[in-house]
Short mmCIF file of C-alpha atoms in Angstrom, two decimals:
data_model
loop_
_atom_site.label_atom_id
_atom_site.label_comp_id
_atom_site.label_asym_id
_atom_site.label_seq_id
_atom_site.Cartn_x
_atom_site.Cartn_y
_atom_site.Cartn_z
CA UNK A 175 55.29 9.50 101.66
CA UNK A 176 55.12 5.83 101.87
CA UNK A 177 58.42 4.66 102.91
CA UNK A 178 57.97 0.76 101.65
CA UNK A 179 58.39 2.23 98.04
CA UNK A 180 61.20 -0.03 95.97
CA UNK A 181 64.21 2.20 95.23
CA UNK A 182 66.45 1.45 92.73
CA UNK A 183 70.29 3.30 93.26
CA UNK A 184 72.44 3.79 90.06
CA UNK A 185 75.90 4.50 90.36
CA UNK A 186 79.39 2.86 89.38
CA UNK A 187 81.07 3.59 92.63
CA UNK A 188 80.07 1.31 95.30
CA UNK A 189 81.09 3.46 98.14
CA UNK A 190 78.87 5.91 96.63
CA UNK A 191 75.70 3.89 96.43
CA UNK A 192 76.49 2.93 100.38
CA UNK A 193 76.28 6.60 101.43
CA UNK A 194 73.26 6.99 99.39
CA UNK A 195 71.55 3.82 100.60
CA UNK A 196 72.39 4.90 104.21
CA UNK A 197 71.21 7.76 104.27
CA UNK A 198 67.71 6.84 102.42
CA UNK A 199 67.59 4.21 105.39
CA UNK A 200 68.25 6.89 107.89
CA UNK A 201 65.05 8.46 106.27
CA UNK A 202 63.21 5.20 106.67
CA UNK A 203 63.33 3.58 102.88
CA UNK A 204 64.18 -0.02 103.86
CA UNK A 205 63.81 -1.35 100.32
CA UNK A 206 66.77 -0.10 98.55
CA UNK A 207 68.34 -2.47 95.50
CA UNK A 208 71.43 -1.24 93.57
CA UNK A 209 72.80 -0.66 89.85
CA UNK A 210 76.11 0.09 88.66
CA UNK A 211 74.87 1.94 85.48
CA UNK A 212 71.78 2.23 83.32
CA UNK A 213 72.05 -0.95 81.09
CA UNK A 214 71.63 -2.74 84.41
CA UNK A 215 69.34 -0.85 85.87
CA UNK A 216 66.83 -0.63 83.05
CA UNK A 217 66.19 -4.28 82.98
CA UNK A 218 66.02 -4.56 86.96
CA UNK A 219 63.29 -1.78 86.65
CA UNK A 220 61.71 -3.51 83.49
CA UNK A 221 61.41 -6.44 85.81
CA UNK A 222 60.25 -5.41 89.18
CA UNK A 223 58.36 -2.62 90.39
CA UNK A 224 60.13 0.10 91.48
CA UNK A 225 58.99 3.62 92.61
CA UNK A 226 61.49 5.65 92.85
CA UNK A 227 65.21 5.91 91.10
CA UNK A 228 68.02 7.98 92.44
CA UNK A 229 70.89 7.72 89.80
CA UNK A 230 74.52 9.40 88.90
CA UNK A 231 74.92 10.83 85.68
CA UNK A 232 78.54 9.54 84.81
CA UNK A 233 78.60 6.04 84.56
CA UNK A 234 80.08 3.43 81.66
CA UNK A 235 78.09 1.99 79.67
CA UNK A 236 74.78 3.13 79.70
CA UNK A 237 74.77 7.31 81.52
CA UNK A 238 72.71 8.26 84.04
CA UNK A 239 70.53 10.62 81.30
CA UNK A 240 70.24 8.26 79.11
CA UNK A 241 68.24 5.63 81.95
CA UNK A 242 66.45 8.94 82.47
CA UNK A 243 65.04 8.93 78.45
CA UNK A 244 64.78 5.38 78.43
CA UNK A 245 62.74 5.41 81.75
CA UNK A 246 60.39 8.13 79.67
CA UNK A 247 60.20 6.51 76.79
CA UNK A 248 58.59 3.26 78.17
CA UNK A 249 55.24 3.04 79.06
CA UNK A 250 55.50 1.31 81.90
CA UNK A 251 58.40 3.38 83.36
CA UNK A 252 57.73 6.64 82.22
CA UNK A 253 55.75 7.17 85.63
CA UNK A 254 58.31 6.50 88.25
CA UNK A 255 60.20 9.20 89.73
CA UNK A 256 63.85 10.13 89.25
CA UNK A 257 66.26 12.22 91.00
CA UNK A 258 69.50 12.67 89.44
CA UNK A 259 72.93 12.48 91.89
CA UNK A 260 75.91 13.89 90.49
CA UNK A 261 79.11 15.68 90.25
CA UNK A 262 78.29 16.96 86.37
CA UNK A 263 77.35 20.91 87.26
CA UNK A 264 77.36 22.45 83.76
CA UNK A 265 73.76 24.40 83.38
CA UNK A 266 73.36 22.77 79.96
CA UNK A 267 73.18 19.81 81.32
CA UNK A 268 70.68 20.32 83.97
CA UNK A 269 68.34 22.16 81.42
CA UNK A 270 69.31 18.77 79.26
CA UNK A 271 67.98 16.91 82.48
CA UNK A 272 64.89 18.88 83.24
CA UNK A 273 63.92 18.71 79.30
CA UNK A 274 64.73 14.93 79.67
CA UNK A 275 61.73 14.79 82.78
CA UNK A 276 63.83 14.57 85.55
CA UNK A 277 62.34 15.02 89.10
CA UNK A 278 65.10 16.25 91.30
CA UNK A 279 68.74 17.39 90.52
CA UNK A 280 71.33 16.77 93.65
CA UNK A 281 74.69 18.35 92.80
CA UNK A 282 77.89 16.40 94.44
CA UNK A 283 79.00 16.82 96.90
CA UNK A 284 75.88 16.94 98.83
CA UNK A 285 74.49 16.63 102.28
CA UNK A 286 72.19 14.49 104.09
CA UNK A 287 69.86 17.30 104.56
CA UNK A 288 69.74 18.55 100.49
CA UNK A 289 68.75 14.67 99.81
CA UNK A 290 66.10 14.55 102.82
CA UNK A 291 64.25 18.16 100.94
CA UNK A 292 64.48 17.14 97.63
CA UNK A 293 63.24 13.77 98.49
CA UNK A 294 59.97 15.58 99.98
CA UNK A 295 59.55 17.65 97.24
CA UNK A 296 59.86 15.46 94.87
CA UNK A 297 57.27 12.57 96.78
CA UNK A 298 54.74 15.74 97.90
CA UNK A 299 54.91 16.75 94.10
CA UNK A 300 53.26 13.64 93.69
CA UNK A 301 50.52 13.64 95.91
CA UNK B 192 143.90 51.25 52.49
CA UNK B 193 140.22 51.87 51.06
CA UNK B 194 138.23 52.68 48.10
CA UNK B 195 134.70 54.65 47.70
CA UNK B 196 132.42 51.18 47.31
CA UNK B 197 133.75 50.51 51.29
CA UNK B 198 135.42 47.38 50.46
CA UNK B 199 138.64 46.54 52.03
CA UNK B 200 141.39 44.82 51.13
CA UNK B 201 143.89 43.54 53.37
CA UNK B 202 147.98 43.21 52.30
CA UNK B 203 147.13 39.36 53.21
CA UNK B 204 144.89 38.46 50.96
CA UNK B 205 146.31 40.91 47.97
CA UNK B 206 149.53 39.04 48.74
CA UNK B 207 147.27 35.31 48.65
CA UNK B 208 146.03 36.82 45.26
CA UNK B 209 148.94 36.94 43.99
CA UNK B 210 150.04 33.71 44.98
CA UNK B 211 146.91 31.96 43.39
CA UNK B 212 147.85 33.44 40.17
CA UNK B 213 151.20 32.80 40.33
CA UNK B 214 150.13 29.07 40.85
CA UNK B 215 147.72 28.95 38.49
CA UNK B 216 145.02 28.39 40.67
CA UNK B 217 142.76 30.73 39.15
CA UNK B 218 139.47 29.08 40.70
CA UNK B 219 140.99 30.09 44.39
CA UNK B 220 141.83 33.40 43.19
CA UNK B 221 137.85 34.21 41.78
CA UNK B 222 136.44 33.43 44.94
CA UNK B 223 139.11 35.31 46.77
CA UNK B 224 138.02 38.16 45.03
CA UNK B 225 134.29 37.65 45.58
CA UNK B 226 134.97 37.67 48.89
CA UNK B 227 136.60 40.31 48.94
CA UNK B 228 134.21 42.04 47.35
CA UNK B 229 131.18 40.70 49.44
CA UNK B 230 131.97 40.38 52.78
CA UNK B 231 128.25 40.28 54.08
CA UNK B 232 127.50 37.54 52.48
CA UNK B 233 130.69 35.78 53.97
CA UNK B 234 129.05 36.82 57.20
CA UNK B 235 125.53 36.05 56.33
CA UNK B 236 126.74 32.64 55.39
CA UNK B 237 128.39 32.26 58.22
CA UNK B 238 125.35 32.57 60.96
CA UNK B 239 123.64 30.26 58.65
CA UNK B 240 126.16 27.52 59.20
CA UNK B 241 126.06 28.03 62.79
CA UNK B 242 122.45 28.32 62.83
CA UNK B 243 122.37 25.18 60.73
CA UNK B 244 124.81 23.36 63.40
CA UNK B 245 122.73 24.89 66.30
CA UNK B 246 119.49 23.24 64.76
CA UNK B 247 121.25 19.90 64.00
CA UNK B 248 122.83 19.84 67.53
CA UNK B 249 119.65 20.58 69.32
CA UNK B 250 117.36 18.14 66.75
CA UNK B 251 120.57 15.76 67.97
CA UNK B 252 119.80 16.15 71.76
CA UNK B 253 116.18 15.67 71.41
CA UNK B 254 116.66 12.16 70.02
CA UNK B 255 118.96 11.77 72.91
CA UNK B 256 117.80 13.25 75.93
CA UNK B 257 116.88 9.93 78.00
CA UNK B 258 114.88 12.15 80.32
CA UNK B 259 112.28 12.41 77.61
CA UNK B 260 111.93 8.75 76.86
CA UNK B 261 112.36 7.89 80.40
CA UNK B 262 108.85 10.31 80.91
CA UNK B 263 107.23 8.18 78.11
CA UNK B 264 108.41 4.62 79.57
CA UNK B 265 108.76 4.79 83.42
CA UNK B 266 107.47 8.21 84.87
CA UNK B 267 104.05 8.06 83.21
CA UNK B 268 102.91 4.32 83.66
CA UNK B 269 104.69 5.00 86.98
CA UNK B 270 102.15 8.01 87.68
CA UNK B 271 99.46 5.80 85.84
CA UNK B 272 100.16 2.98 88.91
CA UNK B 273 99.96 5.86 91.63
CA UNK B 274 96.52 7.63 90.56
CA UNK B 275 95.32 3.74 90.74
CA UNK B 276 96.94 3.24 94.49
CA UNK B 277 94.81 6.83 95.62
CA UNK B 278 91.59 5.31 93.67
CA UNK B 279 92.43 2.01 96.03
CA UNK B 280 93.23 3.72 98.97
CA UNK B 281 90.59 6.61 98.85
CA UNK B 282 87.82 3.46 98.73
CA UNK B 283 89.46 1.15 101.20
CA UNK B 284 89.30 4.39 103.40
CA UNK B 285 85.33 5.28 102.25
CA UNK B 286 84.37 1.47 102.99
CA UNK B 287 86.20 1.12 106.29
CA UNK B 288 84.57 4.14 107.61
CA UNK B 289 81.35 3.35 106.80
CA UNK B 290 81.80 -0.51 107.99
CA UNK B 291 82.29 1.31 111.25
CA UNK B 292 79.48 3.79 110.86
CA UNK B 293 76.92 1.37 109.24
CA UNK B 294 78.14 -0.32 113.20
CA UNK B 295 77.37 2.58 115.11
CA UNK B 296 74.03 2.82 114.26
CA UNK B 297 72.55 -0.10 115.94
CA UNK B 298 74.30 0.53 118.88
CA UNK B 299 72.76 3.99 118.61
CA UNK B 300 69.55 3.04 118.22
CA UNK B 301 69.52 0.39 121.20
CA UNK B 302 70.46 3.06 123.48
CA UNK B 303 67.53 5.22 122.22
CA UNK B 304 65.04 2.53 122.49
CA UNK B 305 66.16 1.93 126.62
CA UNK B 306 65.89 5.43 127.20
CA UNK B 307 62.51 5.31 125.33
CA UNK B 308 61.71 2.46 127.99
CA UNK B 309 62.76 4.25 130.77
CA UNK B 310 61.34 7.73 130.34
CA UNK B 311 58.00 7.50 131.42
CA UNK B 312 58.53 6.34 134.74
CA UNK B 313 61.18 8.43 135.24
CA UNK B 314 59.08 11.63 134.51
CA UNK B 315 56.50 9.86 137.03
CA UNK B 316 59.26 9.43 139.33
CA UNK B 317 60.03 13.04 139.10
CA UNK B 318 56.20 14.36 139.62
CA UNK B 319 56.48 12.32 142.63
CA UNK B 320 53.97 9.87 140.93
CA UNK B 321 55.80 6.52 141.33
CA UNK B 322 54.48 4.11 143.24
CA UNK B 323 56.66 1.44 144.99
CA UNK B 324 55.82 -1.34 142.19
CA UNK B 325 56.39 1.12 139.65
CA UNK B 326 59.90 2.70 142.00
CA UNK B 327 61.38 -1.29 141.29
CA UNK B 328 60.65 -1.69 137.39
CA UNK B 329 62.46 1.78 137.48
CA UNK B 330 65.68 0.69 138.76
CA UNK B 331 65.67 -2.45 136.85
CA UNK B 332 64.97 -0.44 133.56
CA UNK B 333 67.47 1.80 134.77
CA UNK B 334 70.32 -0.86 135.75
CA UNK B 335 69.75 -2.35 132.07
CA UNK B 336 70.23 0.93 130.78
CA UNK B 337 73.30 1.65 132.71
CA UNK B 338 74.54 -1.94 131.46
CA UNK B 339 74.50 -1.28 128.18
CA UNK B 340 75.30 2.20 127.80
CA UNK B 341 78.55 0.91 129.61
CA UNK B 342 79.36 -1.69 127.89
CA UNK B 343 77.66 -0.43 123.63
CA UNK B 344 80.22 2.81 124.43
CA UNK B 345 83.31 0.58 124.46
CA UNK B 346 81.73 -0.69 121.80
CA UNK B 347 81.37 2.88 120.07
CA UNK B 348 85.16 3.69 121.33
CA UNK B 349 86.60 1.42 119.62
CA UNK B 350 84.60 1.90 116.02
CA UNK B 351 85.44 5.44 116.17
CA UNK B 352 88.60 4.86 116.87
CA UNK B 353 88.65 2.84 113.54
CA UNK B 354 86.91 6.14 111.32
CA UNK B 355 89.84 7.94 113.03
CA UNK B 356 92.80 5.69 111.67
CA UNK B 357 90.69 5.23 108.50
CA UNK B 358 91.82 8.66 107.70
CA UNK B 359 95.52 8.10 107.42
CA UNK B 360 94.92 7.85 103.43
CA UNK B 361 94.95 11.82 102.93
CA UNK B 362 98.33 11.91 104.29
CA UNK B 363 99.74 9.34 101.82
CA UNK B 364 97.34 9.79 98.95
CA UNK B 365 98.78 13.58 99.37
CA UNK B 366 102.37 12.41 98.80
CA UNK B 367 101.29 10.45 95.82
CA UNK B 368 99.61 13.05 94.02
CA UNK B 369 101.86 15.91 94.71
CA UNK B 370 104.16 13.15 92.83
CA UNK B 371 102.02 13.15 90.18
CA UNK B 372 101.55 16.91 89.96
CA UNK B 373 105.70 17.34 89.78
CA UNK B 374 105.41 15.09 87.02
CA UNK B 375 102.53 16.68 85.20
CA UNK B 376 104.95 19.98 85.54
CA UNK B 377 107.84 18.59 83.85
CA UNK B 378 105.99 17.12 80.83
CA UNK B 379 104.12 20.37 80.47
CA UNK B 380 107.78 22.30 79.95
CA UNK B 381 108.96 19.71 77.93
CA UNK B 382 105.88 19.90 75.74
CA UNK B 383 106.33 24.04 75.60
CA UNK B 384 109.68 23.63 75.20
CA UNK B 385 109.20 21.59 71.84
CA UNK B 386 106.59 23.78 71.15
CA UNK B 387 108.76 27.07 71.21
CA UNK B 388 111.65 24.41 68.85
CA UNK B 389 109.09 24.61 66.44
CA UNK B 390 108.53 27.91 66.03
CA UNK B 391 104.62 27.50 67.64
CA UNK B 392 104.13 29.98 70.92
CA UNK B 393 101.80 29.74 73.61
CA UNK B 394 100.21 33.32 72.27
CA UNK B 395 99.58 31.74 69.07
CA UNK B 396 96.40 30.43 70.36
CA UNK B 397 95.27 32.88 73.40
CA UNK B 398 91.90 31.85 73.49
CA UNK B 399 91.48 29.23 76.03
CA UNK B 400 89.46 26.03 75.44
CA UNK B 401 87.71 24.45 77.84
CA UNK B 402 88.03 20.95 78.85
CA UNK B 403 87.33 18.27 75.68
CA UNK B 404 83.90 16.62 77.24
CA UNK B 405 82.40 13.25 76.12
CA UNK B 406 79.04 12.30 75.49
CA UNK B 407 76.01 13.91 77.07
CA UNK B 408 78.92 16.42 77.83
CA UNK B 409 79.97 14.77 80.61
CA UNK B 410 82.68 16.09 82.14
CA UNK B 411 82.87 14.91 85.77
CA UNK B 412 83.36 17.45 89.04
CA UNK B 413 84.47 20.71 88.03
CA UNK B 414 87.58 21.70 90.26
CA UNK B 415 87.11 25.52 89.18
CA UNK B 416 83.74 26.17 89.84
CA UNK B 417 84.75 30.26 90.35
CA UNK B 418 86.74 30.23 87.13
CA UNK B 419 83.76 29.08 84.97
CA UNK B 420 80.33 30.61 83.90
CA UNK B 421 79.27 27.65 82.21
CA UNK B 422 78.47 25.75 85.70
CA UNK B 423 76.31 26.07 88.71
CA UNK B 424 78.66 26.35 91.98
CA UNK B 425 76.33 24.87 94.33
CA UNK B 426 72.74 23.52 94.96
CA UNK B 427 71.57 27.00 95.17
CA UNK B 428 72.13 27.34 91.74
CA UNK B 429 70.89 24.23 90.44
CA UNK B 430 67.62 25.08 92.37
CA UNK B 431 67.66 28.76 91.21
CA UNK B 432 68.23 27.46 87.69
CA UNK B 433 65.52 24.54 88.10
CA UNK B 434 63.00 27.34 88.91
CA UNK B 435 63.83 29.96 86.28
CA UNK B 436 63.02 27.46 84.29
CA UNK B 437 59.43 26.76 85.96
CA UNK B 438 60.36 23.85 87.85
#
């Protein structure tokens, strides 16, 4: 897994996106940016090129599955990988996720090491 | 005195009766008669009025009670302005703590690299493969090592000292919220108690709704994960669920 990869982080909490950003730099991703929900983040990934989102689901504005569509829906998205972070745990809304293309699903609260194997999976899914 | 039909009629009022007639007052002596006559309804009447007073009293001291309007006005902006102080706090606490951990690391990692640094001629030294050259790089690798492990633990002391005291907001964000929670209480029994003043009980609806969600049905963490079959209660179950459904 190439660790020089742009992430982009998506959450309204800031203290969130710091543990989130740590511990992706404890597992060697150096080239984090943030977002504080999906109308920002869509244009930032629009703009540059990304490789990997990790976003929340809850957020004003634009939701977390709703940046997940839109990523989908555009051509030049619709190939980056996305793992969804968050505290929303009703199984409708993961099979919601998983219909929408997601790559990974992270409950909260969560641990460094449930991050560290989904992160693998998801990046040895891809080859 | 009594007849068969079980009405009664006192000396009093046969005596009143005879007044009202003497008087004239023939209206008065009618309804004297009906009453006598009907007692239940006299009764019946009766527990109306006082039911009627009851109602108008109580309608009375709902307008009135202060403690209601004092809920609406003060307690629940009040509670409003506490839930906003944890939010504050509960941050100030996440950010302070990771300020000091986000300053551990490096420290950490300097450490690591020294020992890195001093590792293979130690192992030499302990195979009895050091030569004297090698024997004086050791122990100024060494005395480096010793430098800054003294001085990056002081260093360390202090930040964790600062996670430690970063904690103090459970204790007062637990105040504040058992605060709120007494005052959630008391407008929950007021709002049953107006309930049951109008007639509408608890039972009426038994069936218990869930939580009103918003879009995407977003409902943020679920505090009664055992409670609930409508939610996953860990990342077992997200993964189990992920792979049923071929994932």
């Amino acid at each position: 897994m190439d660790k020089n990869i742009k992430v982009l982080v998506v959450d309204d909490f800031s203290t969130m996106r710091r543990i989130v950003k740590n511990l992706l730099r404890d597992l060697g991703f150096t080239n984090i940016s943030e977002a504080d929900d999906g109308s920002t983040a869509l244009p930032m990934l629009q703009g540059g090129d990304f490789e990997f989102v990790v976003t929340d689901w809850n957020m004003p504005g634009m939701q977390g599955i709703d940046l997940l569509k839109a990523i989908r829906a555009d051509a030049s998205l619709s190939h980056i990988p996305v793992l969804m972070v968050t505290a929303e745990a009703k199984k409708e809304q993961i099979i919601m996720a998983a219909q929408a293309g997601v790559n990974g699903y992270i409950v909260k609260p969560f641990t460094a090491a449930t991050l560290k194997t989904k992160l693998e999976k998801i990046f040895e899914r891809l080859g | 005195m009594s007849n068969t039909s079980g009405v009664h009629v006192s000396l009093k009022q046969a005596k009143q009766l005879v007044e009202y007639l003497e008087a004239g007052q023939q209206e008065d002596a009618d309804d004297l008669i009906a009453d006598i006559q009907n007692p239940i309804n006299t009764e019946l009447f009766a527990e109306i009025g006082k039911l009627t007073r009851q109602l108008h009293d109580s309608l009375m001291n709902f307008q009135v009670d202060s403690r209601l309007s004092d809920l609406a006005t003060a307690d629940i902006p009040d509670a409003k302005e506490r839930l906003n102080y944890v939010i504050s706090r509960t941050e100030e606490a996440a950010n302070k703590t990771m300020d000091a951990v986000e300053a551990i690391f490096p420290v950490v990692d300097k450490i690591q690299k020294q020992v890195k640094e001093v590792n293979p001629l130690w192992s030499k030294l302990m195979h009895n493969e050091l030569n004297m050259d090698e024997f004086k790089a050791l122990c100024i690798d060494i005395d480096a090592l010793l430098e800054t492990t003294g001085v990056e633990t002081d260093q360390m002391k202090t930040l964790m000292t600062d996670v430690l005291m970063a904690q103090d907001f459970q204790d007062l964000t637990g105040q504040v919220i058992r605060k709120v929670i007494d005052l959630v209480v008391e407008v929950e029994e007021g709002l049953i108690n107006m309930l049951t003043a109008f007639g509408i009980t608890s039972n009426a609806s038994t069936e218990k709704s869930l939580p009103k969600v918003g879009d995407n049905l977003v409902e943020g963490p679920i505090v009664n994960t055992e409670e609930r079959s409508d939610v996953v209660n860990n990342q077992d179950d997200v993964d189990d669920l992920l792979s049923s459904l071929g994932f």
